mmCIF file of N, CA and C in Angstrom:
data_model
loop_
_atom_site.group_PDB
_atom_site.id
_atom_site.type_symbol
_atom_site.label_atom_id
_atom_site.label_comp_id
_atom_site.label_asym_id
_atom_site.label_seq_id
_atom_site.Cartn_x
_atom_site.Cartn_y
_atom_site.Cartn_z
ATOM 1 N N MET A 1 -7.400 7.049 21.476
ATOM 2 C CA MET A 1 -6.778 7.657 21.952
ATOM 3 C C MET A 1 -7.578 9.225 22.508
ATOM 4 N N ALA A 2 -8.760 8.876 22.336
ATOM 5 C CA ALA A 2 -9.623 9.620 23.010
ATOM 6 C C ALA A 2 -9.406 9.893 24.926
ATOM 7 N N ASN A 3 -9.566 11.215 24.916
ATOM 8 C CA ASN A 3 -9.245 11.294 26.464
ATOM 9 C C ASN A 3 -7.487 11.632 26.770
ATOM 10 N N PHE A 4 -6.629 11.191 25.899
ATOM 11 C CA PHE A 4 -5.622 11.349 26.377
ATOM 12 C C PHE A 4 -4.940 12.620 25.408
ATOM 13 N N GLU A 5 -4.008 13.196 25.962
ATOM 14 C CA GLU A 5 -2.977 14.027 25.220
ATOM 15 C C GLU A 5 -1.745 13.829 24.469
ATOM 16 N N VAL A 6 -1.591 13.722 23.004
ATOM 17 C CA VAL A 6 -0.887 12.796 22.590
ATOM 18 C C VAL A 6 0.440 13.781 22.510
ATOM 19 N N ARG A 7 1.856 13.378 22.506
ATOM 20 C CA ARG A 7 2.668 13.974 22.837
ATOM 21 C C ARG A 7 3.671 14.092 21.744
ATOM 22 N N ARG A 8 3.755 12.770 21.230
ATOM 23 C CA ARG A 8 4.830 12.478 20.437
ATOM 24 C C ARG A 8 3.669 10.927 19.750
ATOM 25 N N VAL A 9 4.532 11.232 18.413
ATOM 26 C CA VAL A 9 3.859 9.833 17.063
ATOM 27 C C VAL A 9 5.310 9.495 16.644
ATOM 28 N N LEU A 10 4.969 8.088 16.453
ATOM 29 C CA LEU A 10 5.979 7.644 15.514
ATOM 30 C C LEU A 10 5.776 6.832 14.245
ATOM 31 N N VAL A 11 6.533 7.666 13.591
ATOM 32 C CA VAL A 11 6.131 7.290 12.046
ATOM 33 C C VAL A 11 7.393 6.399 11.688
ATOM 34 N N ASP A 12 6.890 4.824 11.055
ATOM 35 C CA ASP A 12 8.010 4.163 10.389
ATOM 36 C C ASP A 12 8.403 4.659 8.715
ATOM 37 N N PRO A 13 9.014 5.098 8.161
ATOM 38 C CA PRO A 13 9.054 5.378 7.297
ATOM 39 C C PRO A 13 9.432 4.505 6.280
ATOM 40 N N GLY A 14 9.593 2.785 6.599
ATOM 41 C CA GLY A 14 10.200 1.730 6.067
ATOM 42 C C GLY A 14 9.035 0.791 5.832
ATOM 43 N N SER A 15 7.685 0.991 6.477
ATOM 44 C CA SER A 15 6.175 0.211 6.589
ATOM 45 C C SER A 15 5.709 0.892 5.586
ATOM 46 N N SER A 16 5.862 1.099 4.683
ATOM 47 C CA SER A 16 5.553 2.001 3.534
ATOM 48 C C SER A 16 5.059 1.427 2.003
ATOM 49 N N VAL A 17 3.834 1.663 1.492
ATOM 50 C CA VAL A 17 4.167 0.801 -0.123
ATOM 51 C C VAL A 17 3.681 2.311 -1.256
ATOM 52 N N ASP A 18 4.049 2.121 -2.574
ATOM 53 C CA ASP A 18 3.385 2.938 -3.344
ATOM 54 C C ASP A 18 2.291 2.430 -4.005
ATOM 55 N N ILE A 19 1.680 2.991 -4.222
ATOM 56 C CA ILE A 19 0.136 2.034 -4.707
ATOM 57 C C ILE A 19 -0.604 2.706 -5.709
ATOM 58 N N MET A 20 -0.588 2.227 -6.753
ATOM 59 C CA MET A 20 -1.651 2.727 -7.922
ATOM 60 C C MET A 20 -2.359 1.814 -8.004
ATOM 61 N N TYR A 21 -3.493 2.346 -8.203
ATOM 62 C CA TYR A 21 -4.842 1.715 -8.885
ATOM 63 C C TYR A 21 -5.360 1.586 -9.796
ATOM 64 N N ALA A 22 -6.001 0.817 -10.164
ATOM 65 C CA ALA A 22 -6.259 0.032 -11.356
ATOM 66 C C ALA A 22 -6.608 0.843 -12.177
ATOM 67 N N HIS A 23 -7.563 2.030 -12.233
ATOM 68 C CA HIS A 23 -7.849 3.033 -13.153
ATOM 69 C C HIS A 23 -6.506 3.714 -13.518
ATOM 70 N N THR A 24 -5.725 4.062 -12.635
ATOM 71 C CA THR A 24 -4.611 5.184 -13.033
ATOM 72 C C THR A 24 -3.728 4.405 -14.210
ATOM 73 N N PHE A 25 -3.530 2.979 -13.733
ATOM 74 C CA PHE A 25 -2.545 1.850 -14.562
ATOM 75 C C PHE A 25 -2.916 2.360 -15.807
ATOM 76 N N GLU A 26 -4.252 1.672 -15.935
ATOM 77 C CA GLU A 26 -5.085 2.023 -17.542
ATOM 78 C C GLU A 26 -5.475 3.019 -18.023
ATOM 79 N N THR A 27 -5.452 4.334 -17.525
ATOM 80 C CA THR A 27 -5.474 5.556 -17.907
ATOM 81 C C THR A 27 -4.381 6.518 -18.609
ATOM 82 N N ILE A 28 -3.075 5.606 -17.626
ATOM 83 C CA ILE A 28 -1.841 5.958 -18.684
ATOM 84 C C ILE A 28 -0.963 4.720 -19.375
ATOM 85 N N GLN A 29 -1.825 3.912 -19.843
ATOM 86 C CA GLN A 29 -1.881 2.969 -20.566
ATOM 87 C C GLN A 29 -0.426 1.742 -20.831
ATOM 88 N N LEU A 30 -1.030 1.117 -19.513
ATOM 89 C CA LEU A 30 -0.104 0.625 -19.323
ATOM 90 C C LEU A 30 -0.946 -0.952 -19.071
ATOM 91 N N ASN A 31 -0.142 -1.888 -19.434
ATOM 92 C CA ASN A 31 -0.771 -3.500 -18.928
ATOM 93 C C ASN A 31 -0.017 -4.494 -18.107
ATOM 94 N N GLU A 32 -0.205 -5.298 -18.164
ATOM 95 C CA GLU A 32 0.234 -6.471 -17.116
ATOM 96 C C GLU A 32 1.726 -6.684 -17.635
ATOM 97 N N ARG A 33 2.270 -6.098 -18.678
ATOM 98 C CA ARG A 33 3.368 -7.066 -19.243
ATOM 99 C C ARG A 33 4.294 -5.614 -18.218
ATOM 100 N N ASN A 34 4.213 -4.650 -17.912
ATOM 101 C CA ASN A 34 4.586 -3.552 -17.534
ATOM 102 C C ASN A 34 5.109 -3.567 -15.968
ATOM 103 N N LEU A 35 4.409 -4.893 -15.220
ATOM 104 C CA LEU A 35 4.484 -4.955 -13.832
ATOM 105 C C LEU A 35 5.967 -5.903 -13.568
ATOM 106 N N THR A 36 6.026 -5.390 -12.534
ATOM 107 C CA THR A 36 7.563 -6.754 -11.862
ATOM 108 C C THR A 36 7.084 -7.319 -10.827
ATOM 109 N N LEU A 37 7.488 -8.403 -10.991
ATOM 110 C CA LEU A 37 6.693 -9.471 -9.947
ATOM 111 C C LEU A 37 6.818 -9.290 -9.217
ATOM 112 N N TYR A 38 5.875 -9.195 -8.081
ATOM 113 C CA TYR A 38 6.032 -8.934 -6.758
ATOM 114 C C TYR A 38 6.050 -10.463 -5.580
ATOM 115 N N VAL A 39 7.357 -10.399 -5.257
ATOM 116 C CA VAL A 39 7.561 -11.746 -4.631
ATOM 117 C C VAL A 39 7.202 -11.605 -2.702
ATOM 118 N N GLY A 40 7.259 -10.841 -2.682
ATOM 119 C CA GLY A 40 6.835 -10.448 -0.936
ATOM 120 C C GLY A 40 5.693 -11.084 -0.581
ATOM 121 N N SER A 41 5.308 -10.491 0.979
ATOM 122 C CA SER A 41 4.042 -11.233 1.029
ATOM 123 C C SER A 41 2.725 -10.015 1.376
ATOM 124 N N ASP A 42 1.807 -10.863 1.530
ATOM 125 C CA ASP A 42 0.751 -10.002 0.886
ATOM 126 C C ASP A 42 0.439 -8.791 1.840
ATOM 127 N N LEU A 43 -0.272 -7.495 1.864
ATOM 128 C CA LEU A 43 -0.123 -6.481 2.693
ATOM 129 C C LEU A 43 -1.934 -6.377 3.449
ATOM 130 N N GLN A 44 -1.081 -5.998 4.696
ATOM 131 C CA GLN A 44 -2.614 -5.920 5.688
ATOM 132 C C GLN A 44 -2.977 -4.810 5.939
ATOM 133 N N GLY A 45 -4.328 -4.214 5.499
ATOM 134 C CA GLY A 45 -4.660 -2.875 5.381
ATOM 135 C C GLY A 45 -5.174 -2.626 7.093
ATOM 136 N N PHE A 46 -5.498 -1.001 7.199
ATOM 137 C CA PHE A 46 -5.819 -0.820 8.517
ATOM 138 C C PHE A 46 -7.145 -1.528 9.104
ATOM 139 N N ASN A 47 -7.744 -1.887 8.385
ATOM 140 C CA ASN A 47 -9.134 -2.715 8.477
ATOM 141 C C ASN A 47 -9.148 -4.050 9.292
ATOM 142 N N GLY A 48 -7.456 -4.831 8.857
ATOM 143 C CA GLY A 48 -7.321 -5.931 9.159
ATOM 144 C C GLY A 48 -7.093 -6.834 7.192
ATOM 145 N N ALA A 49 -7.721 -6.278 6.528
ATOM 146 C CA ALA A 49 -8.125 -6.797 5.250
ATOM 147 C C ALA A 49 -6.655 -7.043 4.697
ATOM 148 N N MET A 50 -6.260 -8.837 4.302
ATOM 149 C CA MET A 50 -5.243 -8.520 3.303
ATOM 150 C C MET A 50 -5.951 -8.506 1.885
ATOM 151 N N THR A 51 -4.222 -7.883 1.041
ATOM 152 C CA THR A 51 -4.544 -7.810 -0.305
ATOM 153 C C THR A 51 -3.243 -8.245 -0.914
ATOM 154 N N LYS A 52 -3.406 -8.962 -2.328
ATOM 155 C CA LYS A 52 -2.189 -9.588 -3.110
ATOM 156 C C LYS A 52 -2.218 -8.392 -3.787
ATOM 157 N N PRO A 53 -0.696 -7.688 -4.084
ATOM 158 C CA PRO A 53 0.010 -6.912 -4.943
ATOM 159 C C PRO A 53 -0.067 -7.753 -6.189
ATOM 160 N N TRP A 54 -0.343 -6.610 -7.137
ATOM 161 C CA TRP A 54 -0.512 -7.330 -8.924
ATOM 162 C C TRP A 54 1.340 -7.701 -9.209
ATOM 163 N N GLY A 55 2.055 -6.670 -8.649
ATOM 164 C CA GLY A 55 3.435 -6.085 -8.771
ATOM 165 C C GLY A 55 4.160 -5.382 -8.600
#
């Protein structure tokens, strides 16, 4: 977007995820039994890397 004036930005609130990192999960003393099975597709980061959610 260099050298361009940005007048509008579209944000899609339906394409988001809530992420809890493993350290936080362990700190509040949860374990894998507390997860709900995730049946969706893998997640893709801004860098193109794919990640499989735990739950």
